[in-house]
mmCIF file with all atom_site columns, C-alpha atoms in Angstrom:
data_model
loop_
_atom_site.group_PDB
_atom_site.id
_atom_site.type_symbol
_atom_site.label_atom_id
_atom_site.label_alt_id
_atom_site.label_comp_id
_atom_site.label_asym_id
_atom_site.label_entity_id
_atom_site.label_seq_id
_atom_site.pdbx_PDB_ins_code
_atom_site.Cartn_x
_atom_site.Cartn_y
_atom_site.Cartn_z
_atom_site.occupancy
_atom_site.B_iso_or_equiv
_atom_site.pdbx_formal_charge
_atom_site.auth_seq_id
_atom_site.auth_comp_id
_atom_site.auth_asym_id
_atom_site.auth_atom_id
_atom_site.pdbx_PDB_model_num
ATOM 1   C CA . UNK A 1 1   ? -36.930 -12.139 0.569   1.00 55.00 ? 1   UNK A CA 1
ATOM 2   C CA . UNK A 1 2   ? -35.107 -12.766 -2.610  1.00 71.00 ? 2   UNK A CA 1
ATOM 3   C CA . UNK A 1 3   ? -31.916 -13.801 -0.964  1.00 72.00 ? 3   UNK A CA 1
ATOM 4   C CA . UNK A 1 4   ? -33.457 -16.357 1.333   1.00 73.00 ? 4   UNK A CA 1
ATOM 5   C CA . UNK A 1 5   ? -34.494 -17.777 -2.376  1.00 77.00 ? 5   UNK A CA 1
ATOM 6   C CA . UNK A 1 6   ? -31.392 -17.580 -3.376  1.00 82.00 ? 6   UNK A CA 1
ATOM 7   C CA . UNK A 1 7   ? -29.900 -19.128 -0.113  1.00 85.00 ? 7   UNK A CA 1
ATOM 8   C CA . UNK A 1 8   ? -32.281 -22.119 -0.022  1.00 83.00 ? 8   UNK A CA 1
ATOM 9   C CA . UNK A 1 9   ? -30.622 -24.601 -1.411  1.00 85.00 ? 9   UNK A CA 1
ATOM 10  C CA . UNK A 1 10  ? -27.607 -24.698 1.367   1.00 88.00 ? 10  UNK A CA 1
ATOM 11  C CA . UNK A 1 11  ? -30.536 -25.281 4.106   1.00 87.00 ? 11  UNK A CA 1
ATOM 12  C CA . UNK A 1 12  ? -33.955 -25.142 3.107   1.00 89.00 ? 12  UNK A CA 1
ATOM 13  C CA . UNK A 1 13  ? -35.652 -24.894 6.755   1.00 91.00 ? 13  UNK A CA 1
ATOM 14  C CA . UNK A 1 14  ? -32.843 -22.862 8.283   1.00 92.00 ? 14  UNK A CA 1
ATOM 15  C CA . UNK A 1 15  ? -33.340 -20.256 5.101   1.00 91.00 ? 15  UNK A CA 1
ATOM 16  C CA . UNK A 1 16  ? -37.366 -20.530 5.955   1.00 90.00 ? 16  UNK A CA 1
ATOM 17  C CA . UNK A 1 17  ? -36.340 -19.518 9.856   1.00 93.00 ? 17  UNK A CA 1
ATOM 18  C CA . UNK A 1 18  ? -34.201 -16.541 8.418   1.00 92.00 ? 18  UNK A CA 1
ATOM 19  C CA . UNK A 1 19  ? -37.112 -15.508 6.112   1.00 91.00 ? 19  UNK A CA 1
ATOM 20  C CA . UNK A 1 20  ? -39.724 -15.874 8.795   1.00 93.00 ? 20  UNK A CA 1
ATOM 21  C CA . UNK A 1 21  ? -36.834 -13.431 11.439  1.00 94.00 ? 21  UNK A CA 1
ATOM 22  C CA . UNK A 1 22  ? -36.953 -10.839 8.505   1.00 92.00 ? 22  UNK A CA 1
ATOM 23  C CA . UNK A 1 23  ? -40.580 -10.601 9.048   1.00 93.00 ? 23  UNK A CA 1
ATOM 24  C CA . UNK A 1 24  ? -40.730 -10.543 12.625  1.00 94.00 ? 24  UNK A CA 1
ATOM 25  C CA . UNK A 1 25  ? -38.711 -7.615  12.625  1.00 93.00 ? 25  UNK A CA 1
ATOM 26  C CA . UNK A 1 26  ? -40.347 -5.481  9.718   1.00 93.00 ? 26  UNK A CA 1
ATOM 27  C CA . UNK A 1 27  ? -43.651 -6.224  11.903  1.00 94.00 ? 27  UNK A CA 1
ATOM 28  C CA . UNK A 1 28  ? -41.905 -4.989  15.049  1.00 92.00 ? 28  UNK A CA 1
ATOM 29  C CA . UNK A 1 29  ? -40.622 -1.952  13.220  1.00 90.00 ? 29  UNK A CA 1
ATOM 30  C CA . UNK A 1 30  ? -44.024 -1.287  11.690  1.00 91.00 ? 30  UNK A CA 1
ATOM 31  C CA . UNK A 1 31  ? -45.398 -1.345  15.302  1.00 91.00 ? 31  UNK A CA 1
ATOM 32  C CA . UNK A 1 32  ? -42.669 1.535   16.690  1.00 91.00 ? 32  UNK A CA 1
ATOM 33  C CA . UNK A 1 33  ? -42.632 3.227   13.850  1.00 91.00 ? 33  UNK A CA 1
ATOM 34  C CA . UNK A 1 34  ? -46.786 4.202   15.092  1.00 91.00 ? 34  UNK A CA 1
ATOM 35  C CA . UNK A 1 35  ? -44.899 5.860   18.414  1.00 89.00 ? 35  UNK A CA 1
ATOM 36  C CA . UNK A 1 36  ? -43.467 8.405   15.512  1.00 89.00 ? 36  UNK A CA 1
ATOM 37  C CA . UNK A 1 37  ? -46.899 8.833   13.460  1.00 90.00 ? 37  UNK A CA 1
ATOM 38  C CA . UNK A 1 38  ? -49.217 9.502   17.075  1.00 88.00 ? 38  UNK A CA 1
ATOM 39  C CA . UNK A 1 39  ? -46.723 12.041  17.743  1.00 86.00 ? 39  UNK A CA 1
ATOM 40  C CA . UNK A 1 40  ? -47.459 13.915  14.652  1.00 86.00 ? 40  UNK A CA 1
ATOM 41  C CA . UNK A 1 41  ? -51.200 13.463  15.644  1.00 84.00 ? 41  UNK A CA 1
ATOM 42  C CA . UNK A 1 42  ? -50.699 14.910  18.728  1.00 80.00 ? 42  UNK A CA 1
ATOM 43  C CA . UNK A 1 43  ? -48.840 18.009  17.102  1.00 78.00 ? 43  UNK A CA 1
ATOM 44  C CA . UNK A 1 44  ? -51.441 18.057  14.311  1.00 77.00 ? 44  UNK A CA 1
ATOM 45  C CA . UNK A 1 45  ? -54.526 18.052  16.652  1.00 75.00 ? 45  UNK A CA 1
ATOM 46  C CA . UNK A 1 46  ? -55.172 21.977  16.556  1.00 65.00 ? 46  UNK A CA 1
ATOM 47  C CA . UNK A 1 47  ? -58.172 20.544  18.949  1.00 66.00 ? 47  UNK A CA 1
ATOM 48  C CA . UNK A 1 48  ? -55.852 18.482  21.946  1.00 63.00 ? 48  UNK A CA 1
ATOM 49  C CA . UNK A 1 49  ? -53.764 21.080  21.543  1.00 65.00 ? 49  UNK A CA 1
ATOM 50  C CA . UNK A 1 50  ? -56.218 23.763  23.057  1.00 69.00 ? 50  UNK A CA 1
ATOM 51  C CA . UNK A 1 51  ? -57.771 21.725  25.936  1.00 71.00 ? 51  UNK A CA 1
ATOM 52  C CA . UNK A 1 52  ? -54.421 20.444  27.206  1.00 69.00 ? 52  UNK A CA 1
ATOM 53  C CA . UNK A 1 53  ? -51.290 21.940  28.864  1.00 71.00 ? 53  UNK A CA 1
ATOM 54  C CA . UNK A 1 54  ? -48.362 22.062  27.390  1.00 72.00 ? 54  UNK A CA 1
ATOM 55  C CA . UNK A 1 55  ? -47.049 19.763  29.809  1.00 76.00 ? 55  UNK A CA 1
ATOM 56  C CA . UNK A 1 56  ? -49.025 17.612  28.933  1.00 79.00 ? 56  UNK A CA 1
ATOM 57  C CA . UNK A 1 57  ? -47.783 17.953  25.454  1.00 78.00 ? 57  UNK A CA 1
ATOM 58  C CA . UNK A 1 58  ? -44.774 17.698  26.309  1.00 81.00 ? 58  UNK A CA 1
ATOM 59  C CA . UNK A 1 59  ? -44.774 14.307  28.354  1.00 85.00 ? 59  UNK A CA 1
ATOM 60  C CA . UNK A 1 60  ? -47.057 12.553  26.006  1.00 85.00 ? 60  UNK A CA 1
ATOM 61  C CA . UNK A 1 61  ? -44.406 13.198  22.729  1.00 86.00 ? 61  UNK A CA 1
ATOM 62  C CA . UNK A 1 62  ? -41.665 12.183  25.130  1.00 91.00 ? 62  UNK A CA 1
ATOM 63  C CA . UNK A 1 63  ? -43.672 9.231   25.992  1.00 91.00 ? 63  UNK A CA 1
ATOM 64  C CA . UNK A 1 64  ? -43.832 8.298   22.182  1.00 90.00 ? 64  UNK A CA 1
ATOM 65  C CA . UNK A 1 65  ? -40.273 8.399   21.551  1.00 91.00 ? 65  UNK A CA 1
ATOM 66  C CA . UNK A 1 66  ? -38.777 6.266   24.515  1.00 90.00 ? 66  UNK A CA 1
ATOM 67  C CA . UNK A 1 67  ? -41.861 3.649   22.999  1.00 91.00 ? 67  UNK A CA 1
ATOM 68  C CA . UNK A 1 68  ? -39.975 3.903   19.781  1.00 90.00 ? 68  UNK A CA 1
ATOM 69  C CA . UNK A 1 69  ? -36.951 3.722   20.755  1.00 87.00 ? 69  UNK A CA 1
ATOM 70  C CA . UNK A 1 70  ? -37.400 0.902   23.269  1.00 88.00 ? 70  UNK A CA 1
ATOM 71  C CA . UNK A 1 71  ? -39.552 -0.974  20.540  1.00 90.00 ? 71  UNK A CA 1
ATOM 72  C CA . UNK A 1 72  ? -37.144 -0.220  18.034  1.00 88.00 ? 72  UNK A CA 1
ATOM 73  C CA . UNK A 1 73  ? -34.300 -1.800  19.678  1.00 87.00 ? 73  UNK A CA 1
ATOM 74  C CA . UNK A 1 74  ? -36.551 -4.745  20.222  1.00 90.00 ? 74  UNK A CA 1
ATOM 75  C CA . UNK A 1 75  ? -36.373 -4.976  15.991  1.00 92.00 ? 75  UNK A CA 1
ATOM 76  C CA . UNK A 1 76  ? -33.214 -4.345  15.729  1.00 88.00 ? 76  UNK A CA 1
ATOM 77  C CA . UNK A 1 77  ? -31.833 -7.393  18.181  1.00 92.00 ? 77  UNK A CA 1
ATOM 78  C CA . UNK A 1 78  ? -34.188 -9.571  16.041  1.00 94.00 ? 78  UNK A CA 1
ATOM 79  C CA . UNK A 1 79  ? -32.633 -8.041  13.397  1.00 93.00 ? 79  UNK A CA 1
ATOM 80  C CA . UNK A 1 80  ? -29.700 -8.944  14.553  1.00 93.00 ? 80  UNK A CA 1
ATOM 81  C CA . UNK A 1 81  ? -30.240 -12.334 15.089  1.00 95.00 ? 81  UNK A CA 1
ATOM 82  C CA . UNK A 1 82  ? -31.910 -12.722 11.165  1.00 94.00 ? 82  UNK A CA 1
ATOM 83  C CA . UNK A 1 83  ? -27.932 -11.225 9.574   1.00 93.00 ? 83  UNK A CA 1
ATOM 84  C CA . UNK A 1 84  ? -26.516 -13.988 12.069  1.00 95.00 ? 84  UNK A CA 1
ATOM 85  C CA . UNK A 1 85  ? -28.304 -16.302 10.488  1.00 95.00 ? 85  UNK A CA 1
ATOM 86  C CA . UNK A 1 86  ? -27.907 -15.323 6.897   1.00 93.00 ? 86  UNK A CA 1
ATOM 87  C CA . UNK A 1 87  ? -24.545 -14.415 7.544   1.00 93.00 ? 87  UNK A CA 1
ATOM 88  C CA . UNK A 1 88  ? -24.152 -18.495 8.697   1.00 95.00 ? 88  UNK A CA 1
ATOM 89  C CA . UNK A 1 89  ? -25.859 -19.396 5.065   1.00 94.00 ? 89  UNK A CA 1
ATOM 90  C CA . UNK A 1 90  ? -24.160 -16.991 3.224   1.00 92.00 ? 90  UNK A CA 1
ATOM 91  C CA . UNK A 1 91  ? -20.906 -19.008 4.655   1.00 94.00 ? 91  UNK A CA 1
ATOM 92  C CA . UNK A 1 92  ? -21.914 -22.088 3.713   1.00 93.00 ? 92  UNK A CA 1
ATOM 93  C CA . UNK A 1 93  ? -22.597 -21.322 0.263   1.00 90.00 ? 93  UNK A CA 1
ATOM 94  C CA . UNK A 1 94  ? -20.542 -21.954 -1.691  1.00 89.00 ? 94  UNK A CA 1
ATOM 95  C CA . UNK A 1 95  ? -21.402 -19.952 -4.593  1.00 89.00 ? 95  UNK A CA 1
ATOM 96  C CA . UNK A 1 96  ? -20.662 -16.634 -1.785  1.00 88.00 ? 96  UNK A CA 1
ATOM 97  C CA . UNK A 1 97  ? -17.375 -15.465 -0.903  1.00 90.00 ? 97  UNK A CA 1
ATOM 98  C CA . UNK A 1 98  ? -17.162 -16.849 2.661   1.00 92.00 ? 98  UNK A CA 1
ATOM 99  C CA . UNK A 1 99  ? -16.237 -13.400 3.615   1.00 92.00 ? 99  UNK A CA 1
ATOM 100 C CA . UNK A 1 100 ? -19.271 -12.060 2.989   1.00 91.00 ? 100 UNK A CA 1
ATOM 101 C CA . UNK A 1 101 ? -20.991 -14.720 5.419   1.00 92.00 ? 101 UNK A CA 1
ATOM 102 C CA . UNK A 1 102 ? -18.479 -13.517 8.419   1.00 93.00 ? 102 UNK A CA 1
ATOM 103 C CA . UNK A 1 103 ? -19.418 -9.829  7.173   1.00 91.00 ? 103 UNK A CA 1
ATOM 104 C CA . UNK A 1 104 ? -22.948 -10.577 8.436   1.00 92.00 ? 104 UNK A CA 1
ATOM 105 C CA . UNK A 1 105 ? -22.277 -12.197 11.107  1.00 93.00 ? 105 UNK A CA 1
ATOM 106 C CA . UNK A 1 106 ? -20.624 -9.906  12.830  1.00 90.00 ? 106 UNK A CA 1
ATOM 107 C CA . UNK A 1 107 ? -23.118 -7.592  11.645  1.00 91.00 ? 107 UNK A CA 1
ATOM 108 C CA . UNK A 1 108 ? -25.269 -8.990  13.351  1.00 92.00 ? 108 UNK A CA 1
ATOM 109 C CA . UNK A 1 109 ? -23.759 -9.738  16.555  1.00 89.00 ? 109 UNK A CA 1
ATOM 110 C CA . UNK A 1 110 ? -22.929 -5.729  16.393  1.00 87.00 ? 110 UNK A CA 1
ATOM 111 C CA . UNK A 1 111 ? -26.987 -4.458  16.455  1.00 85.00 ? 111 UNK A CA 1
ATOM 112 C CA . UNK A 1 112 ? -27.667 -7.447  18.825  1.00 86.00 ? 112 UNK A CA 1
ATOM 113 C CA . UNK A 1 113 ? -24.579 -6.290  21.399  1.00 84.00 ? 113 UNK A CA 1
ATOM 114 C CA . UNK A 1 114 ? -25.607 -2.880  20.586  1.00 81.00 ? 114 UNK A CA 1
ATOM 115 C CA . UNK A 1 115 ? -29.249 -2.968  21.449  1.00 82.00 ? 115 UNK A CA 1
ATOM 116 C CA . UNK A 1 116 ? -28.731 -5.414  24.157  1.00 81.00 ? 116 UNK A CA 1
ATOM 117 C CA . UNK A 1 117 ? -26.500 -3.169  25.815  1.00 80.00 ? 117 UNK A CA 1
ATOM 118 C CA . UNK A 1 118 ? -28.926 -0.393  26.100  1.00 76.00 ? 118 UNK A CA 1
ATOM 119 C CA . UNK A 1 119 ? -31.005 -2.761  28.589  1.00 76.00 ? 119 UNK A CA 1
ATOM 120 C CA . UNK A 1 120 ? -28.269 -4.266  30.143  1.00 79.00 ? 120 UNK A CA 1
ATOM 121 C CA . UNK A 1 121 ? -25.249 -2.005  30.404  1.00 75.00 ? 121 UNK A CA 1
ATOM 122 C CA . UNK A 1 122 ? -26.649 1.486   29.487  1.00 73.00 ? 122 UNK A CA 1
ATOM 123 C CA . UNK A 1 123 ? -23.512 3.160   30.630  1.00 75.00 ? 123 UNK A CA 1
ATOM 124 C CA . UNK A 1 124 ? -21.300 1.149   28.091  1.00 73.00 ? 124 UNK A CA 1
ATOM 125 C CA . UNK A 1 125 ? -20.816 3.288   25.219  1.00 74.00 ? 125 UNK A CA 1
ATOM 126 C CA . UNK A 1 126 ? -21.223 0.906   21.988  1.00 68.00 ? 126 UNK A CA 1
ATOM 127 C CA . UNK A 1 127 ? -21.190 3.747   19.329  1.00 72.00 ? 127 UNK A CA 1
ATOM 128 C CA . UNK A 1 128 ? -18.334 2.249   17.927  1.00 70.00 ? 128 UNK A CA 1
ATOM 129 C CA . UNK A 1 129 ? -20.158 -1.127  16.980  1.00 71.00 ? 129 UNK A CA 1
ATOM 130 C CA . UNK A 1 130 ? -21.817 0.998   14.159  1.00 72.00 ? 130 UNK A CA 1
ATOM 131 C CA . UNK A 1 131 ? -19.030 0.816   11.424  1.00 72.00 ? 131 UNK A CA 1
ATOM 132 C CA . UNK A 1 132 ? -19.713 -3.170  12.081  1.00 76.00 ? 132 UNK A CA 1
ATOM 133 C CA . UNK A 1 133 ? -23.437 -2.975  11.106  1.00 74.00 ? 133 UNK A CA 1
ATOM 134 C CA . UNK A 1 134 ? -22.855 -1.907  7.565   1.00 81.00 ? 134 UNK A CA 1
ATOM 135 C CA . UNK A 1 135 ? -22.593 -5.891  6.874   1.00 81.00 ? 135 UNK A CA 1
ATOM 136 C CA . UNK A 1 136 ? -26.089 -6.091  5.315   1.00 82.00 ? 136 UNK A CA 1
ATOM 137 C CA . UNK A 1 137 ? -25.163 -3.180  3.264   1.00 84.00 ? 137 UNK A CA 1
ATOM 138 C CA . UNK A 1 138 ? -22.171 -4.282  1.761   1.00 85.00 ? 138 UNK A CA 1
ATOM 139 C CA . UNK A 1 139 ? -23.526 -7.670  0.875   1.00 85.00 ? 139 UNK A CA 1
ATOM 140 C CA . UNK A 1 140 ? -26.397 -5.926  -0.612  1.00 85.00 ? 140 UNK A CA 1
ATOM 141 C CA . UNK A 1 141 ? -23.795 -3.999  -2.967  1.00 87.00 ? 141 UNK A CA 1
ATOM 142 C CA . UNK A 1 142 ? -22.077 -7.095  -3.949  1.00 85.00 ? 142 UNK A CA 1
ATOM 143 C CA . UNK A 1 143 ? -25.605 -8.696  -4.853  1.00 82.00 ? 143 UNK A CA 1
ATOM 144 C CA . UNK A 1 144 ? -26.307 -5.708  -7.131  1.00 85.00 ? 144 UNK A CA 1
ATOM 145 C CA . UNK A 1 145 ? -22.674 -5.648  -8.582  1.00 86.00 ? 145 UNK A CA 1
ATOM 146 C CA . UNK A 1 146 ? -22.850 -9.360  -9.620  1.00 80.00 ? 146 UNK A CA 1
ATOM 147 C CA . UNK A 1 147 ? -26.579 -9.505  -10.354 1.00 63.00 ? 147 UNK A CA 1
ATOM 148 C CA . UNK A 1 148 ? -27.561 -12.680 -9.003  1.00 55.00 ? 148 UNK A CA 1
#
């Protein structure tokens, strides 16, 4: 949450928003990231493992990871939505390169499309947008270079 420190004095509430979009999504990840930790219960459980088919088994891990990834996805369009957002204070800094503001933005408009399209268009291939989400990155490497 450093950076929305950093970034508060270009828009105080709009940085708050941005900080409070950062948490929603670590909260949403949190909550499909338990889809990954019942499967390994469910492989653990010498017990379930016995009294049910391997069918069973099999449907109920399946089940887990579609929750993840669905609920995943989820996070990552609010993720999306938090880099647009910084990405819009990080251009109106003026003590950031404005191209690191348009680097997060479309960032973020490339996990939103990307995770939006899954629901909407599932038979548009978006694999490409991937190169584009690397925004946060970057920045992140230019923070640590210049050691603000």
């Amino acid at each position: 949450m450093g950076i929305i420190y950093i970034l508060k004095p270009v828009n105080k509430s709009l940085s708050l928003l941005t900080a409070w979009f950062r948490l929603v999504y670590v909260a949403m990840y949190f909550i499909a990231l338990y889809n990954l930790l019942a499967i390994l219960s469910i492989i653990k459980s010498i017990e379930h493992l016995k009294n049910t088919g391997i069918g069973q088994i099999n449907d109920s891990i399946l089940l887990h990871i579609k929750a993840f990834r669905v609920e995943g996805s989820f996070g990552l369009i609010i993720f999306g939505v938090y880099l647009i957002l910084l990405g819009y204070l990080a251009y109106k800094a003026t003590y950031i390169p404005k191209l690191f503001g348009v680097i997060l933005l479309i960032a973020g408009l490339s996990w939103g499309i990307d995770n939006l399209s899954s629901f909407f268009f599932p038979e548009i291939n978006t694999q490409f947008l991937f190169v584009f989400t690397m925004g946060e990155l970057i920045f992140m490497l230019w923070l640590l270079i210049i050691r603000i």
